[in-house]
Amino acid sequence: MTTGLNEADLALVGALQGDPRAPWTSIAAVVGTDATTAARRWEKLHSAGLAWLTAYATPPTLTVAYVDLVCRPDSLIAVTEEVRRWPSVFSVERTTGHHQLYLGIAARDYQAMDELVTGRINRLPGLTSLRFSVATRIYREGSGWLVNAPSRDRHTATEMTARPALPRFWNDAGVRAIVDALGVDGRLSSAVVARECGLGESTVRRTLTRMLRGRELAFRCDIAHIPAGWPVIAGYRLDVPADRLDEAGARVAVLPETRLCAAVVGAGNLVVSAWLRAPADTTGFEAKLIRATQGVRVVDRAVTLWMPKRMGRLLDRHGRATGHQAIIPAGGG
């Protein structure tokens, strides 16, 4: 099967996943080429929408949730296009099963989350029902998935809190501008970011240092999953006994196929998403889940038919990037 990305491309992506903003000389040394060739190859991938490096704000007070929507058939396309435009909806998937849409959403706090779900999502024309689950801990998200996952692992658990968000962050126009610029291209230098945002370079450097130190900013190298050879996205909800949840989450997080593994409060307390090579692999991965979690119950399963948006990146039908939308949590301005 032609993937659209060859082994050299995937090696380059793997090196950037390990250190997204490393100098091209360092990246080139990892992949066995020279800096000019590495930079040129990356620009080709980036221009074609086959790979991209983005940044997004992850303040420790952020509230994340997952919403499954059921829509009338005649409203599904319109609802998809509507929620795709919302900055507080960072990911959108059209799925099989009872729920046709699966959203990843972000809010400043629980009050803002409630207003987003009940005051905006719940009023979408053609919506007939929804399922809403708030994340309490992220065992792995997309930035932890690696193209050479069997030989490397970046599993870290992030606890989601409900403390009041810091208004300094969300209301600071300069910070927002920096994050937006790096969201489009996470490899922009501080000098370029400063020029694009109308800020001093020293201000940009200080802001980035502070945000990275406080884990308020994450960089992520991503790829178009279909041309790269992972055309199947499978989603699962597991019901895990509370005293085994952290152990199960940690075990599932290190499976090489796992893109997302999160503890939630809702129907099924562990949400899992995986990238697979073929539809038939869904059965094998589900068997892996059951073994890894010592036989816990799978309460729901679905396959993604199309992913129009992933972490603020707008995607076409082939999973290629066509644009970027800054992620702005509900209640964040």
PDB file of N, CA, C and O in Angstrom, residues 227-281:
ATOM      1  N   PRO A 227      -2.650   8.984   4.711  1.00  0.00           N
ATOM      2  CA  PRO A 227      -1.460   8.818   3.861  1.00  0.00           C
ATOM      3  C   PRO A 227      -0.288   8.168   4.587  1.00  0.00           C
ATOM      4  O   PRO A 227       0.571   7.558   3.948  1.00  0.00           O
ATOM      5  N   ALA A 228      -0.248   8.300   5.910  1.00  0.00           N
ATOM      6  CA  ALA A 228       0.864   7.717   6.668  1.00  0.00           C
ATOM      7  C   ALA A 228       0.685   6.222   6.914  1.00  0.00           C
ATOM      8  O   ALA A 228       1.608   5.567   7.387  1.00  0.00           O
ATOM      9  N   GLY A 229      -0.497   5.679   6.604  1.00  0.00           N
ATOM     10  CA  GLY A 229      -0.686   4.239   6.733  1.00  0.00           C
ATOM     11  C   GLY A 229      -1.456   3.779   7.946  1.00  0.00           C
ATOM     12  O   GLY A 229      -1.476   2.593   8.253  1.00  0.00           O
ATOM     13  N   TRP A 230      -2.108   4.719   8.664  1.00  0.00           N
ATOM     14  CA  TRP A 230      -2.977   4.366   9.795  1.00  0.00           C
ATOM     15  C   TRP A 230      -4.390   4.893   9.496  1.00  0.00           C
ATOM     16  O   TRP A 230      -4.853   5.854  10.129  1.00  0.00           O
ATOM     17  N   PRO A 231      -5.102   4.300   8.540  1.00  0.00           N
ATOM     18  CA  PRO A 231      -6.376   4.870   8.096  1.00  0.00           C
ATOM     19  C   PRO A 231      -7.545   4.639   9.042  1.00  0.00           C
ATOM     20  O   PRO A 231      -8.589   5.277   8.890  1.00  0.00           O
ATOM     21  N   VAL A 232      -7.396   3.730  10.002  1.00  0.00           N
ATOM     22  CA  VAL A 232      -8.522   3.368  10.864  1.00  0.00           C
ATOM     23  C   VAL A 232      -8.338   3.976  12.249  1.00  0.00           C
ATOM     24  O   VAL A 232      -7.327   3.746  12.919  1.00  0.00           O
ATOM     25  N   ILE A 233      -9.337   4.767  12.686  1.00  0.00           N
ATOM     26  CA  ILE A 233      -9.372   5.282  14.047  1.00  0.00           C
ATOM     27  C   ILE A 233     -10.508   4.575  14.773  1.00  0.00           C
ATOM     28  O   ILE A 233     -11.663   4.650  14.346  1.00  0.00           O
ATOM     29  N   ALA A 234     -10.179   3.883  15.835  1.00  0.00           N
ATOM     30  CA  ALA A 234     -11.179   3.130  16.598  1.00  0.00           C
ATOM     31  C   ALA A 234     -11.295   3.719  18.000  1.00  0.00           C
ATOM     32  O   ALA A 234     -10.287   4.027  18.634  1.00  0.00           O
ATOM     33  N   GLY A 235     -12.529   3.878  18.457  1.00  0.00           N
ATOM     34  CA  GLY A 235     -12.777   4.427  19.783  1.00  0.00           C
ATOM     35  C   GLY A 235     -13.499   3.441  20.673  1.00  0.00           C
ATOM     36  O   GLY A 235     -14.375   2.697  20.212  1.00  0.00           O
ATOM     37  N   TYR A 236     -13.128   3.424  21.961  1.00  0.00           N
ATOM     38  CA  TYR A 236     -13.702   2.473  22.921  1.00  0.00           C
ATOM     39  C   TYR A 236     -13.987   3.197  24.233  1.00  0.00           C
ATOM     40  O   TYR A 236     -13.290   4.137  24.608  1.00  0.00           O
ATOM     41  N   ARG A 237     -15.003   2.707  24.920  1.00  0.00           N
ATOM     42  CA  ARG A 237     -15.270   3.102  26.307  1.00  0.00           C
ATOM     43  C   ARG A 237     -15.269   1.841  27.152  1.00  0.00           C
ATOM     44  O   ARG A 237     -15.947   0.859  26.823  1.00  0.00           O
ATOM     45  N   LEU A 238     -14.496   1.890  28.229  1.00  0.00           N
ATOM     46  CA  LEU A 238     -14.363   0.742  29.113  1.00  0.00           C
ATOM     47  C   LEU A 238     -14.958   1.057  30.473  1.00  0.00           C
ATOM     48  O   LEU A 238     -14.916   2.197  30.932  1.00  0.00           O
ATOM     49  N   ASP A 239     -15.485   0.041  31.108  1.00  0.00           N
ATOM     50  CA  ASP A 239     -15.981   0.163  32.476  1.00  0.00           C
ATOM     51  C   ASP A 239     -14.994  -0.539  33.393  1.00  0.00           C
ATOM     52  O   ASP A 239     -14.876  -1.771  33.370  1.00  0.00           O
ATOM     53  N   VAL A 240     -14.248   0.243  34.164  1.00  0.00           N
ATOM     54  CA  VAL A 240     -13.160  -0.274  34.989  1.00  0.00           C
ATOM     55  C   VAL A 240     -13.485  -0.031  36.462  1.00  0.00           C
ATOM     56  O   VAL A 240     -13.889   1.082  36.827  1.00  0.00           O
ATOM     57  N   PRO A 241     -13.317  -1.034  37.335  1.00  0.00           N
ATOM     58  CA  PRO A 241     -13.504  -0.791  38.771  1.00  0.00           C
ATOM     59  C   PRO A 241     -12.612   0.354  39.236  1.00  0.00           C
ATOM     60  O   PRO A 241     -11.463   0.488  38.797  1.00  0.00           O
ATOM     61  N   ALA A 242     -13.127   1.203  40.104  1.00  0.00           N
ATOM     62  CA  ALA A 242     -12.412   2.407  40.521  1.00  0.00           C
ATOM     63  C   ALA A 242     -11.030   2.112  41.080  1.00  0.00           C
ATOM     64  O   ALA A 242     -10.075   2.869  40.837  1.00  0.00           O
ATOM     65  N   ASP A 243     -10.878   1.018  41.815  1.00  0.00           N
ATOM     66  CA  ASP A 243      -9.589   0.727  42.432  1.00  0.00           C
ATOM     67  C   ASP A 243      -8.563   0.187  41.426  1.00  0.00           C
ATOM     68  O   ASP A 243      -7.393   0.017  41.763  1.00  0.00           O
ATOM     69  N   ARG A 244      -8.994  -0.044  40.182  1.00  0.00           N
ATOM     70  CA  ARG A 244      -8.073  -0.527  39.141  1.00  0.00           C
ATOM     71  C   ARG A 244      -7.932   0.470  37.999  1.00  0.00           C
ATOM     72  O   ARG A 244      -7.249   0.189  37.015  1.00  0.00           O
ATOM     73  N   LEU A 245      -8.561   1.629  38.120  1.00  0.00           N
ATOM     74  CA  LEU A 245      -8.613   2.554  36.996  1.00  0.00           C
ATOM     75  C   LEU A 245      -7.229   3.071  36.602  1.00  0.00           C
ATOM     76  O   LEU A 245      -6.866   3.071  35.422  1.00  0.00           O
ATOM     77  N   ASP A 246      -6.440   3.538  37.564  1.00  0.00           N
ATOM     78  CA  ASP A 246      -5.118   4.065  37.234  1.00  0.00           C
ATOM     79  C   ASP A 246      -4.216   2.995  36.636  1.00  0.00           C
ATOM     80  O   ASP A 246      -3.465   3.258  35.684  1.00  0.00           O
ATOM     81  N   GLU A 247      -4.280   1.796  37.177  1.00  0.00           N
ATOM     82  CA  GLU A 247      -3.463   0.713  36.632  1.00  0.00           C
ATOM     83  C   GLU A 247      -3.888   0.396  35.204  1.00  0.00           C
ATOM     84  O   GLU A 247      -3.033   0.235  34.311  1.00  0.00           O
ATOM     85  N   ALA A 248      -5.195   0.320  34.960  1.00  0.00           N
ATOM     86  CA  ALA A 248      -5.688   0.037  33.615  1.00  0.00           C
ATOM     87  C   ALA A 248      -5.307   1.159  32.654  1.00  0.00           C
ATOM     88  O   ALA A 248      -4.869   0.902  31.518  1.00  0.00           O
ATOM     89  N   GLY A 249      -5.471   2.416  33.086  1.00  0.00           N
ATOM     90  CA  GLY A 249      -5.115   3.532  32.235  1.00  0.00           C
ATOM     91  C   GLY A 249      -3.647   3.521  31.849  1.00  0.00           C
ATOM     92  O   GLY A 249      -3.294   3.781  30.690  1.00  0.00           O
ATOM     93  N   ALA A 250      -2.775   3.223  32.801  1.00  0.00           N
ATOM     94  CA  ALA A 250      -1.335   3.169  32.525  1.00  0.00           C
ATOM     95  C   ALA A 250      -0.993   2.041  31.560  1.00  0.00           C
ATOM     96  O   ALA A 250      -0.143   2.214  30.672  1.00  0.00           O
ATOM     97  N   ARG A 251      -1.657   0.913  31.697  1.00  0.00           N
ATOM     98  CA  ARG A 251      -1.388  -0.232  30.814  1.00  0.00           C
ATOM     99  C   ARG A 251      -1.851   0.050  29.390  1.00  0.00           C
ATOM    100  O   ARG A 251      -1.159  -0.264  28.424  1.00  0.00           O
ATOM    101  N   VAL A 252      -3.031   0.642  29.253  1.00  0.00           N
ATOM    102  CA  VAL A 252      -3.555   0.947  27.924  1.00  0.00           C
ATOM    103  C   VAL A 252      -2.735   2.046  27.259  1.00  0.00           C
ATOM    104  O   VAL A 252      -2.500   2.035  26.047  1.00  0.00           O
ATOM    105  N   ALA A 253      -2.267   3.003  28.049  1.00  0.00           N
ATOM    106  CA  ALA A 253      -1.530   4.151  27.506  1.00  0.00           C
ATOM    107  C   ALA A 253      -0.259   3.732  26.778  1.00  0.00           C
ATOM    108  O   ALA A 253       0.163   4.420  25.840  1.00  0.00           O
ATOM    109  N   VAL A 254       0.382   2.659  27.195  1.00  0.00           N
ATOM    110  CA  VAL A 254       1.647   2.273  26.574  1.00  0.00           C
ATOM    111  C   VAL A 254       1.477   1.318  25.404  1.00  0.00           C
ATOM    112  O   VAL A 254       2.463   0.935  24.770  1.00  0.00           O
ATOM    113  N   LEU A 255       0.246   0.939  25.078  1.00  0.00           N
ATOM    114  CA  LEU A 255       0.047   0.147  23.866  1.00  0.00           C
ATOM    115  C   LEU A 255       0.411   1.017  22.666  1.00  0.00           C
ATOM    116  O   LEU A 255      -0.002   2.179  22.589  1.00  0.00           O
ATOM    117  N   PRO A 256       1.189   0.514  21.708  1.00  0.00           N
ATOM    118  CA  PRO A 256       1.672   1.371  20.607  1.00  0.00           C
ATOM    119  C   PRO A 256       0.567   1.976  19.765  1.00  0.00           C
ATOM    120  O   PRO A 256       0.760   3.031  19.163  1.00  0.00           O
ATOM    121  N   GLU A 257      -0.605   1.358  19.723  1.00  0.00           N
ATOM    122  CA  GLU A 257      -1.704   1.885  18.913  1.00  0.00           C
ATOM    123  C   GLU A 257      -2.468   3.018  19.598  1.00  0.00           C
ATOM    124  O   GLU A 257      -3.216   3.758  18.948  1.00  0.00           O
ATOM    125  N   THR A 258      -2.307   3.156  20.906  1.00  0.00           N
ATOM    126  CA  THR A 258      -3.126   4.102  21.669  1.00  0.00           C
ATOM    127  C   THR A 258      -2.754   5.550  21.381  1.00  0.00           C
ATOM    128  O   THR A 258      -1.612   5.963  21.546  1.00  0.00           O
ATOM    129  N   ARG A 259      -3.748   6.337  20.955  1.00  0.00           N
ATOM    130  CA  ARG A 259      -3.584   7.777  20.755  1.00  0.00           C
ATOM    131  C   ARG A 259      -4.131   8.579  21.926  1.00  0.00           C
ATOM    132  O   ARG A 259      -3.607   9.636  22.264  1.00  0.00           O
ATOM    133  N   LEU A 260      -5.229   8.087  22.504  1.00  0.00           N
ATOM    134  CA  LEU A 260      -5.836   8.760  23.640  1.00  0.00           C
ATOM    135  C   LEU A 260      -6.252   7.726  24.662  1.00  0.00           C
ATOM    136  O   LEU A 260      -6.843   6.705  24.311  1.00  0.00           O
ATOM    137  N   CYS A 261      -5.950   8.009  25.914  1.00  0.00           N
ATOM    138  CA  CYS A 261      -6.428   7.179  27.017  1.00  0.00           C
ATOM    139  C   CYS A 261      -6.706   8.126  28.178  1.00  0.00           C
ATOM    140  O   CYS A 261      -5.788   8.771  28.687  1.00  0.00           O
ATOM    141  N   ALA A 262      -7.979   8.223  28.562  1.00  0.00           N
ATOM    142  CA  ALA A 262      -8.365   9.208  29.571  1.00  0.00           C
ATOM    143  C   ALA A 262      -9.394   8.629  30.522  1.00  0.00           C
ATOM    144  O   ALA A 262     -10.343   7.955  30.092  1.00  0.00           O
ATOM    145  N   ALA A 263      -9.213   8.898  31.798  1.00  0.00           N
ATOM    146  CA  ALA A 263     -10.232   8.580  32.795  1.00  0.00           C
ATOM    147  C   ALA A 263     -11.286   9.672  32.745  1.00  0.00           C
ATOM    148  O   ALA A 263     -10.962  10.857  32.668  1.00  0.00           O
ATOM    149  N   VAL A 264     -12.542   9.272  32.784  1.00  0.00           N
ATOM    150  CA  VAL A 264     -13.639  10.236  32.699  1.00  0.00           C
ATOM    151  C   VAL A 264     -14.701   9.905  33.734  1.00  0.00           C
ATOM    152  O   VAL A 264     -14.762   8.790  34.263  1.00  0.00           O
ATOM    153  N   VAL A 265     -15.539  10.897  34.018  1.00  0.00           N
ATOM    154  CA  VAL A 265     -16.736  10.689  34.817  1.00  0.00           C
ATOM    155  C   VAL A 265     -17.892  10.675  33.832  1.00  0.00           C
ATOM    156  O   VAL A 265     -18.225  11.697  33.232  1.00  0.00           O
ATOM    157  N   GLY A 266     -18.464   9.501  33.641  1.00  0.00           N
ATOM    158  CA  GLY A 266     -19.525   9.359  32.662  1.00  0.00           C
ATOM    159  C   GLY A 266     -19.771   7.896  32.361  1.00  0.00           C
ATOM    160  O   GLY A 266     -19.307   7.009  33.087  1.00  0.00           O
ATOM    161  N   ALA A 267     -20.495   7.642  31.281  1.00  0.00           N
ATOM    162  CA  ALA A 267     -20.808   6.269  30.884  1.00  0.00           C
ATOM    163  C   ALA A 267     -19.531   5.587  30.401  1.00  0.00           C
ATOM    164  O   ALA A 267     -18.996   5.905  29.343  1.00  0.00           O
ATOM    165  N   GLY A 268     -19.037   4.608  31.175  1.00  0.00           N
ATOM    166  CA  GLY A 268     -17.726   4.040  30.904  1.00  0.00           C
ATOM    167  C   GLY A 268     -16.686   5.016  31.411  1.00  0.00           C
ATOM    168  O   GLY A 268     -16.675   6.184  31.013  1.00  0.00           O
ATOM    169  N   ASN A 269     -15.811   4.583  32.313  1.00  0.00           N
ATOM    170  CA  ASN A 269     -14.905   5.542  32.961  1.00  0.00           C
ATOM    171  C   ASN A 269     -13.512   5.587  32.360  1.00  0.00           C
ATOM    172  O   ASN A 269     -12.629   6.277  32.884  1.00  0.00           O
ATOM    173  N   LEU A 270     -13.283   4.887  31.239  1.00  0.00           N
ATOM    174  CA  LEU A 270     -12.003   4.975  30.543  1.00  0.00           C
ATOM    175  C   LEU A 270     -12.281   5.098  29.042  1.00  0.00           C
ATOM    176  O   LEU A 270     -12.891   4.216  28.433  1.00  0.00           O
ATOM    177  N   VAL A 271     -11.847   6.226  28.457  1.00  0.00           N
ATOM    178  CA  VAL A 271     -12.025   6.492  27.035  1.00  0.00           C
ATOM    179  C   VAL A 271     -10.710   6.206  26.330  1.00  0.00           C
ATOM    180  O   VAL A 271      -9.648   6.655  26.769  1.00  0.00           O
ATOM    181  N   VAL A 272     -10.788   5.455  25.217  1.00  0.00           N
ATOM    182  CA  VAL A 272      -9.588   5.050  24.487  1.00  0.00           C
ATOM    183  C   VAL A 272      -9.810   5.294  22.996  1.00  0.00           C
ATOM    184  O   VAL A 272     -10.886   5.002  22.465  1.00  0.00           O
ATOM    185  N   SER A 273      -8.775   5.833  22.339  1.00  0.00           N
ATOM    186  CA  SER A 273      -8.788   5.962  20.884  1.00  0.00           C
ATOM    187  C   SER A 273      -7.486   5.398  20.347  1.00  0.00           C
ATOM    188  O   SER A 273      -6.420   5.636  20.929  1.00  0.00           O
ATOM    189  N   ALA A 274      -7.570   4.659  19.238  1.00  0.00           N
ATOM    190  CA  ALA A 274      -6.383   4.005  18.682  1.00  0.00           C
ATOM    191  C   ALA A 274      -6.308   4.210  17.174  1.00  0.00           C
ATOM    192  O   ALA A 274      -7.332   4.303  16.491  1.00  0.00           O
ATOM    193  N   TRP A 275      -5.068   4.281  16.667  1.00  0.00           N
ATOM    194  CA  TRP A 275      -4.833   4.298  15.228  1.00  0.00           C
ATOM    195  C   TRP A 275      -4.423   2.893  14.803  1.00  0.00           C
ATOM    196  O   TRP A 275      -3.498   2.294  15.386  1.00  0.00           O
ATOM    197  N   LEU A 276      -5.089   2.388  13.755  1.00  0.00           N
ATOM    198  CA  LEU A 276      -4.865   1.017  13.300  1.00  0.00           C
ATOM    199  C   LEU A 276      -4.609   0.988  11.800  1.00  0.00           C
ATOM    200  O   LEU A 276      -4.969   1.904  11.069  1.00  0.00           O
ATOM    201  N   ARG A 277      -4.006  -0.118  11.358  1.00  0.00           N
ATOM    202  CA  ARG A 277      -3.635  -0.256   9.950  1.00  0.00           C
ATOM    203  C   ARG A 277      -4.800  -0.685   9.056  1.00  0.00           C
ATOM    204  O   ARG A 277      -4.848  -0.339   7.879  1.00  0.00           O
ATOM    205  N   ALA A 278      -5.726  -1.466   9.589  1.00  0.00           N
ATOM    206  CA  ALA A 278      -6.812  -2.018   8.778  1.00  0.00           C
ATOM    207  C   ALA A 278      -8.044  -2.239   9.649  1.00  0.00           C
ATOM    208  O   ALA A 278      -7.916  -2.406  10.872  1.00  0.00           O
ATOM    209  N   PRO A 279      -9.248  -2.259   9.052  1.00  0.00           N
ATOM    210  CA  PRO A 279     -10.461  -2.483   9.843  1.00  0.00           C
ATOM    211  C   PRO A 279     -10.423  -3.762  10.667  1.00  0.00           C
ATOM    212  O   PRO A 279     -10.915  -3.788  11.799  1.00  0.00           O
ATOM    213  N   ALA A 280      -9.822  -4.800  10.120  1.00  0.00           N
ATOM    214  CA  ALA A 280      -9.766  -6.074  10.841  1.00  0.00           C
ATOM    215  C   ALA A 280      -8.947  -5.979  12.118  1.00  0.00           C
ATOM    216  O   ALA A 280      -9.107  -6.804  13.026  1.00  0.00           O
ATOM    217  N   ASP A 281      -8.089  -4.970  12.208  1.00  0.00           N
ATOM    218  CA  ASP A 281      -7.245  -4.819  13.392  1.00  0.00           C
ATOM    219  C   ASP A 281      -8.033  -4.369  14.622  1.00  0.00           C
ATOM    220  O   ASP A 281      -7.516  -4.416  15.745  1.00  0.00           O
TER     221      ASP A 281
END
